[in-house]
PDB file of C-alpha atoms and ligand atoms in Angstrom:
ATOM      1  CA  MET A  30       0.000   0.000   0.000  1.00 40.00           C
ATOM      2  CA  LYS A  31       2.799   2.379   0.917  1.00 42.00           C
ATOM      3  CA  SER A  32       4.452   1.850  -2.485  1.00 46.00           C
ATOM      4  CA  THR A  33       1.153   2.527  -4.271  1.00 47.00           C
ATOM      5  CA  ILE A  34       0.862   5.884  -2.567  1.00 46.00           C
ATOM      6  CA  LEU A  35       4.463   6.717  -3.449  1.00 48.00           C
ATOM      7  CA  ALA A  36       3.800   5.921  -7.102  1.00 50.00           C
ATOM      8  CA  ALA A  37       0.711   8.070  -7.217  1.00 48.00           C
ATOM      9  CA  ALA A  38       2.694  10.925  -5.712  1.00 46.00           C
ATOM     10  CA  SER A  39       5.609  10.611  -8.109  1.00 49.00           C
ATOM     11  CA  LEU A  40       3.357  10.246 -11.156  1.00 50.00           C
ATOM     12  CA  ALA A  41       1.319  13.244 -10.103  1.00 45.00           C
ATOM     13  CA  ALA A  42       4.420  15.416  -9.837  1.00 46.00           C
ATOM     14  CA  LEU A  43       5.679  14.953 -13.381  1.00 46.00           C
ATOM     15  CA  VAL A  44       8.270  17.587 -14.118  1.00 49.00           C
ATOM     16  CA  SER A  45      10.589  16.403 -16.866  1.00 57.00           C
ATOM     17  CA  ALA A  46       8.858  13.284 -17.951  1.00 71.00           C
ATOM     18  CA  HIS A  47       8.260  10.959 -20.864  1.00 94.00           C
ATOM     19  CA  GLY A  48       5.733   8.179 -20.246  1.00 97.00           C
ATOM     20  CA  ALA A  49       4.519   5.280 -18.129  1.00 97.00           C
ATOM     21  CA  ILE A  50       1.530   3.083 -17.435  1.00 97.00           C
ATOM     22  CA  THR A  51      -0.632   4.127 -14.496  1.00 97.00           C
ATOM     23  CA  GLN A  52      -3.350   1.411 -14.718  1.00 98.00           C
ATOM     24  CA  PRO A  53      -3.421  -1.456 -13.946  1.00 98.00           C
ATOM     25  CA  PRO A  54      -0.976  -0.678 -11.103  1.00 98.00           C
ATOM     26  CA  PRO A  55       2.567  -1.021 -12.478  1.00 98.00           C
ATOM     27  CA  ARG A  56       5.684  -2.423 -10.818  1.00 98.00           C
ATOM     28  CA  LEU A  57       7.445   0.214  -8.742  1.00 97.00           C
ATOM     29  CA  PRO A  58      11.027   0.608  -7.566  1.00 98.00           C
ATOM     30  CA  GLY A  59      11.929  -0.627  -4.089  1.00 98.00           C
ATOM     31  CA  ALA A  60      14.552  -2.246  -1.895  1.00 98.00           C
ATOM     32  CA  ALA A  61      15.123  -5.260  -4.158  1.00 98.00           C
ATOM     33  CA  MET A  62      15.639  -3.000  -7.158  1.00 98.00           C
ATOM     34  CA  ALA A  63      18.047  -0.894  -5.105  1.00 98.00           C
ATOM     35  CA  ALA A  64      20.026  -4.032  -4.221  1.00 98.00           C
ATOM     36  CA  ALA A  65      20.244  -5.068  -7.870  1.00 97.00           C
ATOM     37  CA  CYS A  66      20.488  -1.740  -9.706  1.00 98.00           C
ATOM     38  CA  GLY A  67      21.757   0.683  -7.054  1.00 98.00           C
ATOM     39  CA  GLN A  68      20.025   3.294  -4.939  1.00 98.00           C
ATOM     40  CA  ALA A  69      20.673   5.954  -7.607  1.00 97.00           C
ATOM     41  CA  ALA A  70      18.518   3.996 -10.055  1.00 98.00           C
ATOM     42  CA  VAL A  71      15.675   3.816  -7.543  1.00 98.00           C
ATOM     43  CA  ASP A  72      16.046   7.515  -6.719  1.00 97.00           C
ATOM     44  CA  ALA A  73      15.858   8.376 -10.427  1.00 97.00           C
ATOM     45  CA  VAL A  74      12.636   6.413 -10.964  1.00 97.00           C
ATOM     46  CA  GLU A  75      11.084   7.743  -7.748  1.00 96.00           C
ATOM     47  CA  ALA A  76      11.900  11.311  -8.829  1.00 95.00           C
ATOM     48  CA  ASP A  77      10.266  10.710 -12.222  1.00 95.00           C
ATOM     49  CA  GLY A  78       8.272   7.534 -12.788  1.00 96.00           C
ATOM     50  CA  THR A  79       8.265   8.097 -16.557  1.00 97.00           C
ATOM     51  CA  ILE A  80      11.957   8.140 -17.400  1.00 97.00           C
ATOM     52  CA  PRO A  81      13.444   5.919 -20.120  1.00 97.00           C
ATOM     53  CA  LEU A  82      15.852   3.029 -19.560  1.00 96.00           C
ATOM     54  CA  GLU A  83      18.607   5.166 -21.022  1.00 96.00           C
ATOM     55  CA  ASN A  84      18.408   7.535 -18.019  1.00 95.00           C
ATOM     56  CA  ILE A  85      19.379   4.739 -15.621  1.00 96.00           C
ATOM     57  CA  THR A  86      22.890   3.458 -15.029  1.00 95.00           C
ATOM     58  CA  PRO A  87      22.864   0.061 -13.293  1.00 96.00           C
ATOM     59  CA  GLU A  88      25.493  -0.355 -10.613  1.00 95.00           C
ATOM     60  CA  THR A  89      25.729  -4.149 -10.812  1.00 94.00           C
ATOM     61  CA  ASN A  90      25.238  -6.901 -13.379  1.00 95.00           C
ATOM     62  CA  ASP A  91      22.304  -8.167 -11.304  1.00 95.00           C
ATOM     63  CA  CYS A  92      20.179  -5.277 -12.564  1.00 97.00           C
ATOM     64  CA  ASN A  93      17.694  -6.527 -15.142  1.00 97.00           C
ATOM     65  CA  LEU A  94      17.213  -3.091 -16.661  1.00 97.00           C
ATOM     66  CA  PHE A  95      15.739  -4.403 -19.915  1.00 97.00           C
ATOM     67  CA  LEU A  96      12.877  -6.096 -18.077  1.00 98.00           C
ATOM     68  CA  CYS A  97      10.427  -3.664 -16.508  1.00 98.00           C
ATOM     69  CA  ARG A  98      13.134  -0.941 -16.360  1.00 98.00           C
ATOM     70  CA  GLY A  99      14.719  -2.846 -13.483  1.00 98.00           C
ATOM     71  CA  ALA A 100      11.620  -3.042 -11.279  1.00 98.00           C
ATOM     72  CA  THR A 101      11.366  -6.403  -9.493  1.00 98.00           C
ATOM     73  CA  PHE A 102       8.622  -8.787  -8.443  1.00 98.00           C
ATOM     74  CA  ASP A 103      10.045  -8.834  -4.901  1.00 98.00           C
ATOM     75  CA  ASP A 104       9.164  -5.162  -4.451  1.00 98.00           C
ATOM     76  CA  ASN A 105       5.664  -5.571  -5.867  1.00 98.00           C
ATOM     77  CA  GLN A 106       4.135  -8.717  -4.405  1.00 98.00           C
ATOM     78  CA  ASP A 107       1.124  -6.742  -3.185  1.00 98.00           C
ATOM     79  CA  LEU A 108       0.282  -5.521  -6.700  1.00 98.00           C
ATOM     80  CA  VAL A 109      -0.336  -8.864  -8.434  1.00 98.00           C
ATOM     81  CA  GLN A 110      -3.451  -8.822 -10.636  1.00 98.00           C
ATOM     82  CA  THR A 111      -5.474 -11.885 -11.664  1.00 98.00           C
ATOM     83  CA  PHE A 112      -6.397 -12.181 -15.341  1.00 98.00           C
ATOM     84  CA  SER A 113      -8.314 -14.872 -17.220  1.00 98.00           C
ATOM     85  CA  ALA A 114      -8.655 -15.612 -20.930  1.00 98.00           C
ATOM     86  CA  GLY A 115     -11.160 -13.201 -22.452  1.00 98.00           C
ATOM     87  CA  ASP A 116     -10.823 -10.552 -19.733  1.00 98.00           C
ATOM     88  CA  VAL A 117     -10.839  -7.027 -21.126  1.00 98.00           C
ATOM     89  CA  ILE A 118      -8.148  -5.080 -19.296  1.00 98.00           C
ATOM     90  CA  ASP A 119      -8.440  -1.318 -19.301  1.00 98.00           C
ATOM     91  CA  MET A 120      -5.022   0.324 -19.407  1.00 98.00           C
ATOM     92  CA  GLU A 121      -4.050   3.929 -18.847  1.00 98.00           C
ATOM     93  CA  ALA A 122      -0.790   5.650 -19.723  1.00 98.00           C
ATOM     94  CA  VAL A 123       0.623   9.110 -19.142  1.00 97.00           C
ATOM     95  CA  LEU A 124       2.707  10.615 -21.952  1.00 97.00           C
ATOM     96  CA  PRO A 125       3.885  14.028 -20.720  1.00 95.00           C
ATOM     97  CA  ILE A 126       6.677  14.112 -23.318  1.00 95.00           C
ATOM     98  CA  PRO A 127       5.652  12.152 -26.419  1.00 96.00           C
ATOM     99  CA  HIS A 128       8.227  10.749 -28.860  1.00 97.00           C
ATOM    100  CA  GLU A 129       6.953   9.102 -32.038  1.00 97.00           C
ATOM    101  CA  GLY A 130       7.746   5.410 -32.393  1.00 98.00           C
ATOM    102  CA  PRO A 131       6.399   1.879 -32.078  1.00 98.00           C
ATOM    103  CA  ALA A 132       4.715   0.559 -28.939  1.00 98.00           C
ATOM    104  CA  ASN A 133       3.046  -2.610 -27.771  1.00 98.00           C
ATOM    105  CA  VAL A 134       1.702  -4.493 -24.771  1.00 98.00           C
ATOM    106  CA  SER A 135       2.899  -8.074 -24.462  1.00 98.00           C
ATOM    107  CA  ILE A 136       3.058 -10.895 -21.964  1.00 98.00           C
ATOM    108  CA  VAL A 137       6.659 -11.487 -20.961  1.00 98.00           C
ATOM    109  CA  ASP A 138       8.172 -14.563 -19.293  1.00 98.00           C
ATOM    110  CA  THR A 139      10.305 -12.934 -16.615  1.00 98.00           C
ATOM    111  CA  ALA A 140      12.741 -15.853 -16.262  1.00 97.00           C
ATOM    112  CA  THR A 141      13.931 -15.465 -19.839  1.00 97.00           C
ATOM    113  CA  ASN A 142      12.670 -11.955 -20.712  1.00 97.00           C
ATOM    114  CA  THR A 143      10.923 -13.366 -23.769  1.00 97.00           C
ATOM    115  CA  VAL A 144       7.497 -12.544 -25.112  1.00 98.00           C
ATOM    116  CA  ILE A 145       4.797 -15.231 -24.899  1.00 97.00           C
ATOM    117  CA  GLY A 146       2.566 -15.278 -27.979  1.00 96.00           C
ATOM    118  CA  ASP A 147       1.548 -12.215 -29.958  1.00 97.00           C
ATOM    119  CA  PRO A 148       1.314  -8.668 -28.625  1.00 98.00           C
ATOM    120  CA  LEU A 149      -2.070  -7.939 -27.060  1.00 98.00           C
ATOM    121  CA  ILE A 150      -2.014  -4.546 -28.762  1.00 98.00           C
ATOM    122  CA  GLU A 151       0.463  -2.970 -31.136  1.00 98.00           C
ATOM    123  CA  PHE A 152       0.952   0.618 -32.309  1.00 98.00           C
ATOM    124  CA  GLU A 153       3.084   1.186 -35.409  1.00 98.00           C
ATOM    125  CA  SER A 154       3.227   4.872 -34.567  1.00 98.00           C
ATOM    126  CA  TYR A 155       2.646   5.885 -30.950  1.00 98.00           C
ATOM    127  CA  ALA A 156       3.024   9.151 -29.056  1.00 98.00           C
ATOM    128  CA  ASP A 157       3.612  11.253 -32.174  1.00 97.00           C
ATOM    129  CA  GLU A 158       4.626  14.697 -30.932  1.00 96.00           C
ATOM    130  CA  ASN A 159       3.972  16.127 -34.424  1.00 96.00           C
ATOM    131  CA  LEU A 160       0.225  15.570 -34.116  1.00 97.00           C
ATOM    132  CA  PRO A 161      -1.805  18.515 -32.806  1.00 96.00           C
ATOM    133  CA  GLU A 162      -3.221  16.135 -30.201  1.00 96.00           C
ATOM    134  CA  LEU A 163      -2.348  12.563 -29.290  1.00 97.00           C
ATOM    135  CA  PRO A 164      -4.969   9.967 -30.309  1.00 97.00           C
ATOM    136  CA  ALA A 165      -7.131   9.107 -27.303  1.00 98.00           C
ATOM    137  CA  ASN A 166      -6.104   5.456 -27.529  1.00 98.00           C
ATOM    138  CA  ASN A 167      -2.475   6.357 -26.736  1.00 98.00           C
ATOM    139  CA  THR A 168      -3.368   7.043 -23.099  1.00 98.00           C
ATOM    140  CA  ALA A 169      -6.488   4.910 -22.582  1.00 98.00           C
ATOM    141  CA  PHE A 170      -6.950   1.595 -24.339  1.00 98.00           C
ATOM    142  CA  SER A 171      -8.037  -1.950 -23.648  1.00 98.00           C
ATOM    143  CA  VAL A 172      -6.455  -5.302 -24.299  1.00 98.00           C
ATOM    144  CA  THR A 173      -8.098  -8.714 -24.251  1.00 98.00           C
ATOM    145  CA  PHE A 174      -6.267 -11.304 -22.219  1.00 98.00           C
ATOM    146  CA  PRO A 175      -5.426 -14.319 -24.412  1.00 98.00           C
ATOM    147  CA  ARG A 176      -5.625 -18.026 -23.683  1.00 97.00           C
ATOM    148  CA  LEU A 177      -2.109 -19.036 -22.654  1.00 97.00           C
ATOM    149  CA  PRO A 178      -0.505 -22.470 -22.852  1.00 95.00           C
ATOM    150  CA  ALA A 179      -1.591 -24.663 -19.912  1.00 94.00           C
ATOM    151  CA  GLY A 180       0.434 -23.900 -16.810  1.00 95.00           C
ATOM    152  CA  ALA A 181       1.893 -20.633 -18.104  1.00 97.00           C
ATOM    153  CA  CYS A 182       1.875 -17.619 -15.757  1.00 98.00           C
ATOM    154  CA  THR A 183       0.116 -19.406 -12.896  1.00 98.00           C
ATOM    155  CA  VAL A 184       2.681 -18.429 -10.256  1.00 98.00           C
ATOM    156  CA  ALA A 185       3.072 -14.761  -9.264  1.00 98.00           C
ATOM    157  CA  GLY A 186       6.330 -13.334 -10.583  1.00 98.00           C
ATOM    158  CA  GLU A 187       6.570 -15.693 -13.565  1.00 98.00           C
ATOM    159  CA  CYS A 188       5.011 -13.289 -16.050  1.00 98.00           C
ATOM    160  CA  VAL A 189       4.273  -9.619 -16.507  1.00 98.00           C
ATOM    161  CA  LEU A 190       2.076  -7.627 -18.814  1.00 98.00           C
ATOM    162  CA  GLN A 191       4.657  -5.223 -20.247  1.00 98.00           C
ATOM    163  CA  TRP A 192       3.963  -1.927 -21.983  1.00 98.00           C
ATOM    164  CA  PHE A 193       6.899  -1.183 -24.257  1.00 98.00           C
ATOM    165  CA  TRP A 194       7.472   1.981 -26.256  1.00 98.00           C
ATOM    166  CA  PHE A 195      10.507   3.140 -28.216  1.00 98.00           C
ATOM    167  CA  GLY A 196      10.790   6.802 -29.193  1.00 97.00           C
ATOM    168  CA  THR A 197      12.596   6.503 -32.518  1.00 97.00           C
ATOM    169  CA  GLY A 198      13.897  10.067 -32.823  1.00 95.00           C
ATOM    170  CA  ALA A 199      14.620  10.394 -29.112  1.00 95.00           C
ATOM    171  CA  GLN A 200      16.244   6.921 -29.008  1.00 96.00           C
ATOM    172  CA  GLN A 201      14.491   6.334 -25.689  1.00 97.00           C
ATOM    173  CA  THR A 202      13.003   3.057 -24.445  1.00 98.00           C
ATOM    174  CA  TYR A 203      10.104   2.888 -22.003  1.00 98.00           C
ATOM    175  CA  GLU A 204       8.831  -0.136 -20.092  1.00 98.00           C
ATOM    176  CA  SER A 205       6.086  -0.450 -17.494  1.00 98.00           C
ATOM    177  CA  CYS A 206       5.088  -3.826 -16.109  1.00 98.00           C
ATOM    178  CA  VAL A 207       1.965  -5.201 -14.467  1.00 98.00           C
ATOM    179  CA  ASP A 208       2.438  -8.326 -12.347  1.00 98.00           C
ATOM    180  CA  PHE A 209      -0.306 -10.905 -12.788  1.00 98.00           C
ATOM    181  CA  VAL A 210      -1.261 -14.526 -12.471  1.00 98.00           C
ATOM    182  CA  VAL A 211      -3.722 -16.434 -14.608  1.00 98.00           C
ATOM    183  CA  GLY A 212      -6.840 -17.030 -12.540  1.00 92.00           C
TER     184      GLY A 212
HETATM  185 CU1   CU B   4      11.488  11.088 -23.390  1.00 53.02          CU
END
């Protein structure tokens, strides 16, 4: 609960920011991330929950920066969602500084950092700062939870729903993860 309040506070106070998922509740930085990536990495994400991977310098090789921007299951065991095949999941993102590029939401096996199946949603061109206004579906959209292979993602921590966005011109990578189990 404490970490949820912290996230709401840091996302509300966006100063120099880029983008992140706000719903369903995303993985947040914490003590386990600090142990793996360094306290400076945690401080950077807590100061601005929307920064890209490229703004973080891991302090050890244990930091899994390219999965969930280094956020860990250990720090987020109270945020695990339960999804079933056919569930429509409403997702919300904030994009205070858009950068045009591809984006998707996929299910990722956290042990191997590999995508399971097809993306649940895919944007060829997302967060285009040249548009007068961002399309409404860039910040509020739904995905339908697929039927996974039997036994997949049944234990908390095994899988995440990962929002991934790459700003092509900015050369910035964004990842927000939602922990879940198949119910
Ligand atoms: Cu940016």
